[in-house]
Short mmCIF file of C-alpha atoms in Angstrom, two decimals:
data_model
loop_
_atom_site.label_atom_id
_atom_site.label_comp_id
_atom_site.label_asym_id
_atom_site.label_seq_id
_atom_site.Cartn_x
_atom_site.Cartn_y
_atom_site.Cartn_z
CA MET A 1 -0.03 -0.09 -0.28
CA SER A 2 1.16 3.56 -0.92
CA VAL A 3 2.94 5.45 2.19
CA HIS A 4 3.00 9.07 2.57
CA PRO A 5 6.57 10.34 2.86
CA GLY A 6 7.32 13.33 5.24
CA ARG A 7 3.79 12.77 6.60
CA PHE A 8 5.43 12.33 10.22
CA ALA A 9 8.76 14.59 9.35
CA GLY A 10 9.91 15.81 12.81
CA ARG A 11 7.28 13.59 15.06
CA LYS A 12 8.98 11.08 17.71
CA ALA A 13 6.51 8.05 17.71
CA VAL A 14 6.36 4.83 20.44
CA VAL A 15 4.70 1.94 19.08
CA THR A 16 4.26 -1.13 21.94
CA GLY A 17 4.22 -4.90 20.44
CA ALA A 18 6.52 -4.12 17.58
CA ALA A 19 8.33 -7.44 17.21
CA GLN A 20 5.82 -8.56 14.88
CA GLY A 21 2.35 -8.33 13.18
CA ILE A 22 0.51 -5.41 12.96
CA GLY A 23 3.20 -3.64 15.64
CA LEU A 24 6.04 -4.06 13.29
CA ALA A 25 4.13 -3.08 9.96
CA VAL A 26 2.98 0.26 12.03
CA ALA A 27 6.51 0.76 12.97
CA ARG A 28 7.95 0.23 9.34
CA ARG A 29 5.17 2.52 8.14
CA LEU A 30 5.63 5.68 10.56
CA ALA A 31 9.73 5.27 9.73
CA ALA A 32 8.87 5.16 6.02
CA GLU A 33 6.99 8.37 6.37
CA SER A 34 9.88 10.04 8.11
CA ALA A 35 8.89 9.79 11.96
CA ASP A 36 11.61 9.05 14.38
CA VAL A 37 10.44 5.73 16.19
CA VAL A 38 11.39 3.50 19.17
CA LEU A 39 9.84 -0.01 19.03
CA VAL A 40 8.98 -1.50 22.37
CA ASP A 41 8.59 -5.29 23.24
CA ARG A 42 9.58 -7.89 25.63
CA SER A 43 10.69 -10.44 22.67
CA GLU A 44 14.64 -9.88 21.76
CA THR A 45 13.45 -10.02 17.96
CA VAL A 46 12.48 -6.53 18.42
CA LEU A 47 16.25 -5.54 18.71
CA GLU A 48 16.56 -7.34 15.23
CA GLU A 49 13.59 -5.25 13.76
CA ALA A 50 14.52 -1.95 14.90
CA ALA A 51 17.94 -2.41 13.84
CA ALA A 52 16.56 -3.33 10.06
CA LEU A 53 14.48 0.09 10.49
CA GLY A 54 17.67 1.82 11.59
CA ALA A 55 15.62 2.88 14.64
CA ALA A 56 15.86 2.30 18.43
CA ALA A 57 14.55 -0.40 20.51
CA VAL A 58 13.38 -0.94 24.19
CA LEU A 59 12.87 -4.18 25.88
CA ALA A 60 10.04 -4.36 28.68
CA ASP A 61 7.19 -5.90 29.82
CA LEU A 62 4.27 -3.83 29.71
CA GLU A 63 1.85 -6.06 31.49
CA THR A 64 3.60 -4.24 34.66
CA TYR A 65 3.78 -0.47 35.55
CA GLU A 66 7.55 -0.73 36.34
CA GLY A 67 7.94 -2.13 32.62
CA ALA A 68 5.52 0.52 31.13
CA GLU A 69 7.90 3.30 33.01
CA THR A 70 10.63 1.68 31.78
CA ALA A 71 9.74 1.83 28.04
CA ILE A 72 8.36 5.38 28.35
CA THR A 73 11.60 6.64 30.04
CA GLY A 74 13.90 4.70 27.55
CA ALA A 75 11.79 5.79 24.49
CA LEU A 76 12.19 9.67 26.00
CA GLU A 77 15.79 8.80 26.23
CA ARG A 78 16.03 7.83 22.72
CA LEU A 79 13.86 10.38 21.34
CA ASP A 80 15.28 13.47 22.83
CA GLY A 81 13.10 13.83 25.38
CA ARG A 82 10.03 14.02 23.27
CA ILE A 83 7.15 11.61 22.70
CA ASP A 84 4.27 12.87 19.86
CA VAL A 85 2.73 9.45 19.35
CA LEU A 86 2.04 6.43 21.02
CA VAL A 87 0.68 3.11 19.57
CA ASN A 88 -0.53 0.80 22.10
CA ASN A 89 -0.19 -2.17 20.19
CA VAL A 90 0.16 -5.06 22.85
CA GLY A 91 -2.73 -7.66 23.31
CA GLY A 92 -3.42 -10.75 21.85
CA THR A 93 -5.87 -14.15 22.57
CA ILE A 94 -4.08 -16.78 24.37
CA TRP A 95 -6.83 -19.07 24.45
CA ALA A 96 -9.40 -19.84 21.62
CA LYS A 97 -12.37 -21.53 23.54
CA PRO A 98 -15.92 -21.31 24.69
CA TYR A 99 -16.13 -19.12 28.03
CA GLU A 100 -17.26 -21.84 30.25
CA HIS A 101 -13.93 -23.72 29.33
CA TYR A 102 -11.69 -20.92 30.88
CA ALA A 103 -10.14 -21.62 34.11
CA PRO A 104 -9.60 -18.64 36.38
CA ASP A 105 -6.20 -18.13 36.09
CA GLU A 106 -6.46 -17.97 32.24
CA ILE A 107 -9.39 -15.24 32.06
CA GLU A 108 -6.79 -12.98 34.13
CA ALA A 109 -4.00 -13.77 31.94
CA GLU A 110 -6.08 -12.60 28.99
CA VAL A 111 -7.05 -9.07 30.89
CA ARG A 112 -3.16 -8.79 31.60
CA ARG A 113 -2.14 -9.42 28.35
CA SER A 114 -4.59 -7.16 26.25
CA LEU A 115 -5.79 -4.66 28.63
CA PHE A 116 -3.41 -3.68 30.97
CA PRO A 117 -0.42 -3.08 28.82
CA THR A 118 -2.69 -0.13 27.28
CA LEU A 119 -3.67 1.18 30.87
CA TRP A 120 -0.18 1.02 32.18
CA THR A 121 1.62 2.67 28.97
CA THR A 122 -0.67 5.75 28.60
CA ARG A 123 -0.56 6.03 32.04
CA ALA A 124 3.15 6.32 32.15
CA VAL A 125 3.06 8.63 28.94
CA LEU A 126 0.39 11.02 30.11
CA PRO A 127 2.19 13.43 32.27
CA HIS A 128 4.67 13.75 29.46
CA LEU A 129 1.78 14.76 27.09
CA ILE A 130 0.20 16.70 29.49
CA ALA A 131 3.42 19.02 30.33
CA ARG A 132 3.71 19.34 26.39
CA ARG A 133 0.10 20.33 25.81
CA SER A 134 0.28 18.18 22.88
CA GLY A 135 0.11 14.41 21.59
CA THR A 136 -1.66 11.48 20.02
CA VAL A 137 -2.24 7.81 21.69
CA VAL A 138 -3.61 5.60 19.31
CA ASN A 139 -4.97 2.19 20.73
CA VAL A 140 -5.49 -0.91 18.93
CA SER A 141 -8.50 -2.66 19.85
CA SER A 142 -10.34 -5.10 18.31
CA ILE A 143 -13.68 -6.14 16.28
CA ALA A 144 -13.80 -9.38 18.64
CA THR A 145 -15.35 -6.85 21.63
CA ARG A 146 -18.47 -8.93 19.45
CA GLY A 147 -17.26 -12.31 18.51
CA ILE A 148 -17.06 -15.93 20.10
CA HIS A 149 -14.65 -18.22 21.80
CA ARG A 150 -12.52 -15.57 23.53
CA ILE A 151 -14.38 -13.56 25.86
CA PRO A 152 -12.22 -12.78 28.07
CA TYR A 153 -9.98 -11.14 25.49
CA SER A 154 -13.26 -9.15 24.44
CA ALA A 155 -13.95 -7.88 27.52
CA ALA A 156 -10.27 -7.04 27.83
CA LYS A 157 -10.62 -4.79 24.18
CA GLY A 158 -14.04 -3.50 25.56
CA GLY A 159 -12.11 -1.82 28.26
CA VAL A 160 -9.63 -0.76 25.80
CA ASN A 161 -12.52 0.73 23.77
CA ALA A 162 -14.03 2.73 27.47
CA LEU A 163 -10.08 4.09 28.26
CA THR A 164 -10.66 5.40 24.82
CA ALA A 165 -13.53 7.35 24.98
CA SER A 166 -13.55 8.23 28.75
CA LEU A 167 -9.76 9.48 28.48
CA ALA A 168 -10.40 11.74 25.21
CA MET A 169 -12.84 13.48 27.49
CA GLU A 170 -10.05 14.05 30.38
CA ALA A 171 -7.18 14.84 27.84
CA ALA A 172 -8.83 16.98 25.20
CA PRO A 173 -8.07 20.17 27.56
CA TYR A 174 -4.36 19.78 27.16
CA GLY A 175 -4.50 19.38 23.52
CA ILE A 176 -4.06 15.28 23.49
CA ARG A 177 -6.22 13.07 21.20
CA ILE A 178 -7.20 9.75 22.16
CA VAL A 179 -8.19 7.39 19.32
CA ALA A 180 -8.60 3.56 18.76
CA ALA A 181 -8.45 1.29 15.62
CA ALA A 182 -10.57 -2.00 16.00
CA ALA A 183 -8.44 -4.32 14.05
CA GLY A 184 -10.45 -7.39 12.43
CA GLY A 185 -9.31 -10.60 11.53
CA THR A 186 -5.92 -10.01 10.21
CA GLU A 187 -3.51 -12.31 7.92
CA ALA A 188 -0.17 -11.71 9.26
CA PRO A 189 3.46 -13.57 8.62
CA PRO A 190 3.93 -16.34 10.87
CA ARG A 191 4.84 -15.40 14.35
CA ARG A 192 8.10 -15.98 15.73
CA VAL A 193 7.15 -15.64 18.96
CA ALA A 194 3.79 -17.38 19.90
CA ARG A 195 0.67 -15.88 21.90
CA GLY A 196 -0.25 -18.98 23.29
CA PRO A 197 0.01 -22.75 23.17
CA ALA A 198 -1.28 -24.43 19.86
CA PRO A 199 -4.53 -26.34 19.68
CA ARG A 200 -4.27 -29.72 21.42
CA ASP A 201 -6.60 -31.69 19.97
CA ASP A 202 -9.50 -31.95 17.29
CA ARG A 203 -12.17 -30.09 19.97
CA GLU A 204 -9.48 -27.30 20.48
CA ARG A 205 -9.12 -27.19 16.73
CA GLU A 206 -12.79 -26.52 16.01
CA TRP A 207 -13.00 -24.07 18.77
CA TYR A 208 -10.25 -21.82 16.93
CA ARG A 209 -12.15 -22.82 13.19
CA ARG A 210 -15.43 -21.47 14.61
CA ILE A 211 -13.86 -18.11 15.34
CA VAL A 212 -12.19 -17.77 11.88
CA ASP A 213 -15.75 -18.88 10.35
CA GLN A 214 -17.87 -16.18 12.89
CA THR A 215 -15.28 -13.36 11.88
CA VAL A 216 -15.07 -13.58 8.11
CA ASP A 217 -19.07 -14.16 8.20
CA SER A 218 -19.26 -11.04 10.09
CA THR A 219 -17.61 -8.65 7.87
CA LEU A 220 -19.28 -7.55 4.75
CA LEU A 221 -15.99 -8.15 2.52
CA LYS A 222 -16.18 -11.84 3.48
CA ARG A 223 -12.38 -11.73 4.05
CA TYR A 224 -9.31 -11.22 6.77
CA GLY A 225 -7.55 -7.75 6.02
CA THR A 226 -3.64 -7.51 5.94
CA VAL A 227 -1.33 -5.81 8.49
CA ALA A 228 -0.75 -3.09 5.54
CA GLU A 229 -4.40 -2.30 6.00
CA GLN A 230 -4.03 -2.09 9.95
CA ALA A 231 -1.03 0.01 9.69
CA ALA A 232 -2.66 2.34 7.27
CA ALA A 233 -5.55 3.04 9.44
CA ILE A 234 -3.51 3.33 12.57
CA CYS A 235 -1.21 5.68 10.95
CA PHE A 236 -3.83 7.95 9.75
CA LEU A 237 -5.42 8.72 13.19
CA ALA A 238 -1.95 9.30 14.39
CA SER A 239 -1.42 12.09 11.86
CA ASP A 240 -2.49 15.42 11.55
CA GLU A 241 -5.18 14.26 8.94
CA ALA A 242 -6.95 12.87 11.94
CA SER A 243 -6.79 16.37 13.88
CA TYR A 244 -10.47 17.08 14.63
CA ILE A 245 -11.11 12.86 15.29
CA THR A 246 -10.66 11.94 19.36
CA GLY A 247 -12.74 9.70 21.65
CA THR A 248 -13.22 7.65 18.50
CA VAL A 249 -13.21 3.95 18.26
CA LEU A 250 -12.52 3.07 14.22
CA PRO A 251 -13.35 -0.58 13.32
CA VAL A 252 -11.15 -1.77 10.65
CA GLY A 253 -12.74 -5.14 9.98
CA GLY A 254 -14.12 -5.07 6.53
CA GLY A 255 -17.69 -3.52 7.52
CA ASP A 256 -17.91 -5.72 10.71
CA PRO A 257 -18.76 -2.73 13.58
CA GLY A 258 -17.71 -5.22 16.37
#
């Protein structure tokens, strides 16, 4: 997909969950559009990807507030003390099964994976953005807020949507925009770091297949999207072209509103 050279010239951006998938596609597009980018992930593969872009990287586990502080502090050090754009991309379903089959610790793990990194990293960067009275936070949500066999993940992404809408109201007086892109089913290269265990038997494979079928059936375009299509929407929301958009969750799911 076409990029817009110079769209982020002079801008400093941080992308979390940037070692692979949508996060890496966003980081690559921001760099191609002239942003100074820091990639954040807890996987060391982020170091290779950042080096390939000529960008900086920070290793941090964003499921903890300490990790989020490490990420933002490290990014500020690498970006000459300024962050203009934060893309909160950490998250993803760990298990795929009907809700009654989730153990309590699995439910907590899903929420820690897909809600808390966005809560923590936004909290860590907010004082900096308020002091500068500018900045944009783009949260990556999901149309799975209305879907089957990943209810804890759906609830976590619902929390991301609520955070986006409510924090936008608080942040607007400081010139800060808070927006989100709700990603639909997305075809991505094979993951170098797995989100969770592979299906163990035919029953678990059937549970996962039903997610895929429901996701496609719920779209108007009857297909999965691409990481490039997701990155294009996220980068639009992060850009000055979206300067009059805040508090909005943009579905990027082929017509599925989520």
